[in-house]
Every structure is written in C-alpha cells, then in structure tokens.
Coordinates of C-alpha atoms in Angstrom, one line a residue:
G1 CA -10.2 6.6 2.2
K2 CA -7.2 6.4 4.6
Y3 CA -5.2 4.5 2.1
L4 CA -4.6 6.2 -1.2
S5 CA -3.7 2.9 -2.8
H6 CA -6.6 1.0 -2.0
W7 CA -10.0 1.9 -3.2
P8 CA -13.3 0.2 -3.9
G9 CA -12.9 -2.4 -6.4
N10 CA -9.3 -3.4 -5.2
A11 CA -7.8 -1.4 -8.1
T12 CA -4.1 -1.2 -8.1
P13 CA -2.0 2.2 -7.8
A14 CA -1.4 2.2 -11.5
E15 CA -5.0 1.6 -12.4
L16 CA -5.9 4.4 -10.2
N17 CA -3.0 6.7 -11.4
V18 CA -2.2 7.4 -7.8
T19 CA 0.8 9.7 -8.0
C20 CA 2.5 8.3 -4.8
A21 CA 1.6 4.8 -4.0
G22 CA 4.3 4.7 -1.4
D23 CA 2.5 7.3 0.8
Y24 CA 0.2 4.3 2.3
D25 CA -1.5 6.6 5.0
G26 CA -2.2 9.5 2.6
S27 CA -0.2 12.0 4.7
G28 CA 1.5 13.6 1.8
F29 CA 5.0 12.1 2.9
V30 CA 6.4 8.7 2.5
N31 CA 7.8 8.0 6.0
G32 CA 8.1 5.3 8.6
D33 CA 4.4 5.7 9.4
D34 CA 3.5 4.2 5.9
F35 CA 5.8 1.3 6.5
D36 CA 4.6 0.8 9.9
D37 CA 0.9 0.8 8.7
F38 CA 1.4 -1.2 5.7
T39 CA 3.2 -3.9 7.9
A40 CA 0.4 -3.8 10.4
D41 CA -2.2 -4.6 7.8
F42 CA 0.0 -7.1 6.1
E43 CA 0.3 -8.9 9.6
A44 CA -3.3 -8.8 10.1
G45 CA -4.2 -10.3 6.6
S46 CA -6.1 -7.2 5.7
T47 CA -7.3 -6.7 2.4
F48 CA -5.8 -3.2 2.4
A49 CA -2.5 -5.0 2.2
D50 CA -3.3 -6.6 -0.9
F51 CA -1.0 -3.9 -2.5
D52 CA -1.0 -5.6 -6.1
G53 CA -4.6 -6.0 -6.2
N54 CA -4.5 -9.8 -6.9
G55 CA -6.9 -10.8 -4.1
F56 CA -4.2 -12.5 -2.1
V57 CA -2.3 -10.9 0.8
N58 CA 1.3 -12.4 0.3
G59 CA 4.9 -11.5 -0.3
D60 CA 4.2 -10.1 -3.7
D61 CA 2.4 -7.3 -1.8
I62 CA 5.5 -6.4 0.3
D63 CA 7.7 -6.5 -2.8
A64 CA 5.1 -4.2 -4.6
F65 CA 5.0 -2.0 -1.8
M66 CA 8.7 -1.6 -0.9
V67 CA 9.2 -0.5 -4.7
H68 CA 6.9 2.3 -4.3
F69 CA 8.0 3.2 -0.7
A70 CA 11.7 3.3 -1.7
A71 CA 10.9 5.2 -4.6
G72 CA 9.1 8.0 -2.3
C73 CA 7.2 10.8 -4.0

C-alpha cells in the first residue's frame, strides 16, 4: 500500500512494527510530501488519516501523526 502506517484491519503503526510511521507516503524519507499527503487525507476525512486506528478521523490523529513526523526516521 501507499501508506506504510495504514494496512488492512486499520492497525496502528505500533501494531505493525512500522519502523518509520512518519514516512506517510512510503518514500523512504520524512519530508513535506508526507505532511501534505496526511493533511489532504485528513481534510478529506479519509480513513487513511485515522492514524491512531481508533475508527475516527479527528484531532488525535493529527497529534499522533505529528509525533512520528517530528521524530523522523
């Protein structure tokens, strides 16, 4: 899948042992493209933006994504 942090079953990055959850687009780098892609999915209400895997797209997902994005890889 395009998004390493979101796989079938809506597992969270921790559950999947994803080594770089901030790399939202799976390019191998954490950069502005990851931020832009996450933001676009979030604004569209896409289930891909349910970063914490709780079944809702809300501010908690932004917080969870930003922790991983800021940490880099």
